[in-house]
Coordinates of C-alpha atoms in Angstrom, one line a residue:
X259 CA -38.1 -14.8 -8.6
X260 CA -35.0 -14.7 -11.0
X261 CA -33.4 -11.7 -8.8
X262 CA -34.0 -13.8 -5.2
X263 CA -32.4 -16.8 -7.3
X264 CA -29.4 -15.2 -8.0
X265 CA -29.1 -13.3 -4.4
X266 CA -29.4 -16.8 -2.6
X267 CA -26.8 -18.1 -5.5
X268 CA -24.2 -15.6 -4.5
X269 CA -24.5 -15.7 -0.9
X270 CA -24.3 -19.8 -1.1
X271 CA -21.5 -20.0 -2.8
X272 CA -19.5 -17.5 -0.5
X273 CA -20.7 -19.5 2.4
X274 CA -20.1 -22.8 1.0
X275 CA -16.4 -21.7 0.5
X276 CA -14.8 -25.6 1.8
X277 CA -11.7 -25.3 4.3
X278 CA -9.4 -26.3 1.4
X279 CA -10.1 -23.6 -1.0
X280 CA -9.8 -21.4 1.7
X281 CA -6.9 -22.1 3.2
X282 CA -5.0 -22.4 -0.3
X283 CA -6.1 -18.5 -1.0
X284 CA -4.9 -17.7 2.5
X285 CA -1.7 -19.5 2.1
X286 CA -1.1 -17.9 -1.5
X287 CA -1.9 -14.3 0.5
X288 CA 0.5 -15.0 3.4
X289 CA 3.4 -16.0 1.2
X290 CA 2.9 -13.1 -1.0
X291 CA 3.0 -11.0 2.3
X292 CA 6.4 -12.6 3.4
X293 CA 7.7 -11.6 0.0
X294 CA 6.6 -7.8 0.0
X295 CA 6.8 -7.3 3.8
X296 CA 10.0 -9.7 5.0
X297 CA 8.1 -11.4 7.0
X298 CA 9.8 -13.7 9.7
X299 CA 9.0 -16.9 10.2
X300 CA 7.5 -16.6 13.6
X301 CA 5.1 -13.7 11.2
X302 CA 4.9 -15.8 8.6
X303 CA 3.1 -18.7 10.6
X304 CA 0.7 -16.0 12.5
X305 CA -0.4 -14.0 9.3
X306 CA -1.3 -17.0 7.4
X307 CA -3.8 -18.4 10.5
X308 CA -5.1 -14.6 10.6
X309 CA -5.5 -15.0 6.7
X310 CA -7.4 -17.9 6.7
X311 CA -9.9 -16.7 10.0
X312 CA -10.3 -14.2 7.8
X313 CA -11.7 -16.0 4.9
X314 CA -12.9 -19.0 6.4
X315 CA -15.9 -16.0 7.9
X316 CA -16.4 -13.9 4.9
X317 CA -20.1 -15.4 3.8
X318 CA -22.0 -12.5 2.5
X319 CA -21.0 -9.1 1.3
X320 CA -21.4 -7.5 4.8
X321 CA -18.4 -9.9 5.7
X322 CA -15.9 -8.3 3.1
X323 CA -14.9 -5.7 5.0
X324 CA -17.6 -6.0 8.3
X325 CA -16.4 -6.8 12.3
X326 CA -13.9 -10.4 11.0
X327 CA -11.9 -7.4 8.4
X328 CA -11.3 -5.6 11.7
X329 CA -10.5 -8.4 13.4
X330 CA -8.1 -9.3 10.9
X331 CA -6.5 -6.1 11.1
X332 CA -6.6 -5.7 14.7
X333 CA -4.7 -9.2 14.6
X334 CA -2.1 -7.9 12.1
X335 CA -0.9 -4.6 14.3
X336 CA 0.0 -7.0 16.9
X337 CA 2.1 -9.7 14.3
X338 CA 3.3 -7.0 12.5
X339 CA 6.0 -4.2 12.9
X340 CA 5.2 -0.5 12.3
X341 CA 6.6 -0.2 9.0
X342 CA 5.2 -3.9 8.3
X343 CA 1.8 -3.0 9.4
X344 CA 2.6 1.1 6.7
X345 CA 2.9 -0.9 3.9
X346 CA 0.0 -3.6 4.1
X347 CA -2.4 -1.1 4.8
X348 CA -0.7 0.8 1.7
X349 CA -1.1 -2.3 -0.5
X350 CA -4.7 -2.7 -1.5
X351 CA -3.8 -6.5 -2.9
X352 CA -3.5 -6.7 1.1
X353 CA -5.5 -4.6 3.0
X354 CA -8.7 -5.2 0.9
X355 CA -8.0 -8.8 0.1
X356 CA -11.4 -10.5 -0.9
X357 CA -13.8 -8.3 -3.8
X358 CA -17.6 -9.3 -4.0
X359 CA -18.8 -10.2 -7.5
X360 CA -22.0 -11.2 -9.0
X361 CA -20.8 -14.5 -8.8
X362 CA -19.1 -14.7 -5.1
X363 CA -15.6 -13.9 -4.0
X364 CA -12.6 -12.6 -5.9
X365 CA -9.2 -12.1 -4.4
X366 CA -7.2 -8.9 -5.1
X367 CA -3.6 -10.6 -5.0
X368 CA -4.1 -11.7 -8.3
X369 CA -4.1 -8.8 -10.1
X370 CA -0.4 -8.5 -8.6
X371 CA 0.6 -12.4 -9.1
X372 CA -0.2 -14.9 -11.3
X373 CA -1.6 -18.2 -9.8
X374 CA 1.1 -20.8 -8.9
X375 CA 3.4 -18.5 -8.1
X376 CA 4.7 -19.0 -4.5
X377 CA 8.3 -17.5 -2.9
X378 CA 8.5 -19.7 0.1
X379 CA 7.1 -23.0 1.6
X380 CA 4.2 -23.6 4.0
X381 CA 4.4 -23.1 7.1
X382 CA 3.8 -25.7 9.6
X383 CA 0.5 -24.2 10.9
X384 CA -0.5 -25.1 7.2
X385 CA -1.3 -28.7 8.0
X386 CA -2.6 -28.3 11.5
X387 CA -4.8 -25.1 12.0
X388 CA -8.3 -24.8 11.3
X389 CA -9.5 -21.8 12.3
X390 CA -10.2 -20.3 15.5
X391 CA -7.6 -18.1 16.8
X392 CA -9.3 -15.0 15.8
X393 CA -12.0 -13.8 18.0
X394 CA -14.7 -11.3 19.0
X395 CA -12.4 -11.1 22.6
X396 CA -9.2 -9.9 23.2
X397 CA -6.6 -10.9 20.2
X398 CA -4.8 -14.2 21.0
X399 CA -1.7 -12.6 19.3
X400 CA -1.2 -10.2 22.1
X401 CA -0.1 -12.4 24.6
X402 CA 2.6 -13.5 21.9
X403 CA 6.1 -12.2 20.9
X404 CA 7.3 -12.9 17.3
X405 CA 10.9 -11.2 15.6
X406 CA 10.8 -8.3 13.8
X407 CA 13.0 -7.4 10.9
X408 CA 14.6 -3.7 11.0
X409 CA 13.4 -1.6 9.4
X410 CA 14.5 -1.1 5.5
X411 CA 16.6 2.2 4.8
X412 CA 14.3 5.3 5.1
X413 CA 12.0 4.2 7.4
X414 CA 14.1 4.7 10.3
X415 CA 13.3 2.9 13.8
X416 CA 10.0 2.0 14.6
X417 CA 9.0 1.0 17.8
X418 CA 7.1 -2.1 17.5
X419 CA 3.4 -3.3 18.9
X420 CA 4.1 -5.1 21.9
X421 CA 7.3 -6.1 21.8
X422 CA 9.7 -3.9 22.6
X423 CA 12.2 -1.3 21.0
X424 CA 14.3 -3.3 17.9
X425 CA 16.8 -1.1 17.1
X426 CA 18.3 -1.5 13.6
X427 CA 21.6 -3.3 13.8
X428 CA 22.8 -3.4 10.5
X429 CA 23.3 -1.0 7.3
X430 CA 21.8 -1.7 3.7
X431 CA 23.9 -1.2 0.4
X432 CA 22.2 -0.3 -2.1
X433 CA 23.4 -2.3 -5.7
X434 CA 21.0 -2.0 -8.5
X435 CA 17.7 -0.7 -9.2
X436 CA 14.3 -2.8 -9.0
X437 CA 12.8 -3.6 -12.8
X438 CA 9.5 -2.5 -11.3
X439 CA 10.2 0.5 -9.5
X440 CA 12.3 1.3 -6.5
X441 CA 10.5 1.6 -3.3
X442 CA 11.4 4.4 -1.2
X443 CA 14.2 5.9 -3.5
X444 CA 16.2 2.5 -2.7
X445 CA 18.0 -0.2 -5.1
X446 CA 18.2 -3.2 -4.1
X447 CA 18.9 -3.8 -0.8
X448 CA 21.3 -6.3 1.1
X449 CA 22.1 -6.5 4.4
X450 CA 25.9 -5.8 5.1
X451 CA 26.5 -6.8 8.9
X452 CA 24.1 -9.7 11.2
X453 CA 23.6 -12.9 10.3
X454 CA 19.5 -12.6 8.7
X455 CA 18.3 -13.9 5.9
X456 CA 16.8 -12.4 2.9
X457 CA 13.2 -14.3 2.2
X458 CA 14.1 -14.6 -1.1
X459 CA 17.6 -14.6 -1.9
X460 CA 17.7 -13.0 -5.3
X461 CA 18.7 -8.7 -4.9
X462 CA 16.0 -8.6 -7.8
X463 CA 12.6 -8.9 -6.9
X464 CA 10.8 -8.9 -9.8
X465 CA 6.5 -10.2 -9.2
X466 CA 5.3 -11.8 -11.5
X467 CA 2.5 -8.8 -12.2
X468 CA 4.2 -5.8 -10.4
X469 CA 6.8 -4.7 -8.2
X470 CA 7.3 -5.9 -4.8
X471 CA 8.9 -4.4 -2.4
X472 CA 11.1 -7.6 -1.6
X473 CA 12.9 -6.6 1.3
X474 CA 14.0 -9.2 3.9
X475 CA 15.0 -8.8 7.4
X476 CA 18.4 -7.9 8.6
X477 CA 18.0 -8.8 12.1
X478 CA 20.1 -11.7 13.3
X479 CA 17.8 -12.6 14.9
X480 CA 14.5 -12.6 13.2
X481 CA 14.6 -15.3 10.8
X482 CA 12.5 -15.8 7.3
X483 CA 10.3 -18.3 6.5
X484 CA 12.3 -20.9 4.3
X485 CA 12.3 -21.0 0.5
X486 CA 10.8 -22.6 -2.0
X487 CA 12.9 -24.2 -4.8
X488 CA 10.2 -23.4 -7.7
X489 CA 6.8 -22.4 -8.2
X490 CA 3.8 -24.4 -6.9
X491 CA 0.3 -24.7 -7.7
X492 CA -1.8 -23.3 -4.8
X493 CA -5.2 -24.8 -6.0
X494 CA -7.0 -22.1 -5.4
X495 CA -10.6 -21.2 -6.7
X496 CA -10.4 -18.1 -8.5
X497 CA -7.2 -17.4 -11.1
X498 CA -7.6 -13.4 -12.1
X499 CA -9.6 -11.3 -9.3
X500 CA -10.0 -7.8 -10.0
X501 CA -9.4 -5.4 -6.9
X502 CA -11.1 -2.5 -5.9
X503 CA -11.9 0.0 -3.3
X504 CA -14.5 -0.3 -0.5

């Protein structure tokens, strides 16, 4: 009796998530994706709607990484550009977002950031969508276009899902070194010709746990997601997940 008691427990309260704890992790996740992957904000507005789909279906354990994690991924590919869509799946805070506990759901991006700590503000989406773009049908993101940021030195050009060929337009000097590693063998990297803006505007991206990889985009057209002035509280229902693998 104890052990059904405590199956029933766990599934309820993964199920009973509310639409505002939800969408607070998913926001928290999407701007923590526009950080580490320059997202645009045309991307930054489709990844957090994908986000929260995501979690507003994860109700038992099945659901973690089951048909609405491939949905979410299939969603991404079509948001994302080649070397976007390289490094989520190479981010585990990312790819695997939600861990299954005794006592619910955890979320892997905070082993990487500490709670409150957001780069960017919402996006519009944030106060009007409630679910219901992602589906067992063909992706609604296909039939959209969103900019693309070029590619970051190294990665050279990418052909992206959908849209096109963007063809990097400007070079990246490389001033300084990362306090958390340098990705790819690069410093810090700032966009010396077009007119695109850096998500962050600091040449030192320094996480709060970690270090991300902080690049914005340097296309002149694809513009970022504006910025926060200072750290916000995201209210969201679990301070310290713990990742892990699937």
């Amino acid at each position: 009796m104890m052990t059904l008691v405590m199956i029933m427990t766990i599934a309820i309260s993964a199920a009973a998530m509310p639409y505002t704890a939800a969408r607070n992790e998913a926001l928290f996740l999407s701007d923590k994706m526009a950080y580490e992957l320059g997202l645009t904000a045309s991307q930054y507005e489709a990844v957090y709607e994908i986000n929260l789909d995501y979690l507003l279906n994860v109700g038992t354990r099945a659901d973690v990484f089951g048909f609405w994690w491939e949905v979410r991924n299939r969603d991404l590919r079509y948001v994302l550009s080649t070397w976007q869509y390289d490094r989520f799946m190479a981010s585990e805070w990312f790819y695997r977002p939600v861990v299954w506990t005794n006592t619910g759901v955890t979320f892997s991006i905070y082993t990487r950031y500490g709670a409150g700590r957001m780069y960017f503000n919402r996006p519009a989406v944030f106060v009007t969508f409630r679910g219901g773009h992602s589906h067992r049908g063909g992706s609604f993101y296909s039939r959209h276009h969103y900019d693309k940021p070029n590619p970051p030195m190294g990665h050279g050009n990418h052909n992206n899902h959908n849209n096109g060929n963007h063809h990097n337009n400007g070079s990246w000097n490389h001033n300084g070194n990362h306090h958390n590693g340098t990705p790819n063998g690069n410093g810090n990297h700032n966009p010396s010709s077009g007119n695109g803006h850096r998500p962050s505007g600091n040449g030192n991206h320094n996480p709060s746990m970690g270090g991300g990889f902080g690049h914005g985009p340097g296309n002149g057209s694809a513009h970022a997601p504006s910025r926060t002035g200072g750290s916000r509280s995201t209210g969201s229902m679990a301070g310290s997940g713990h990742g892990g693998r699937r």
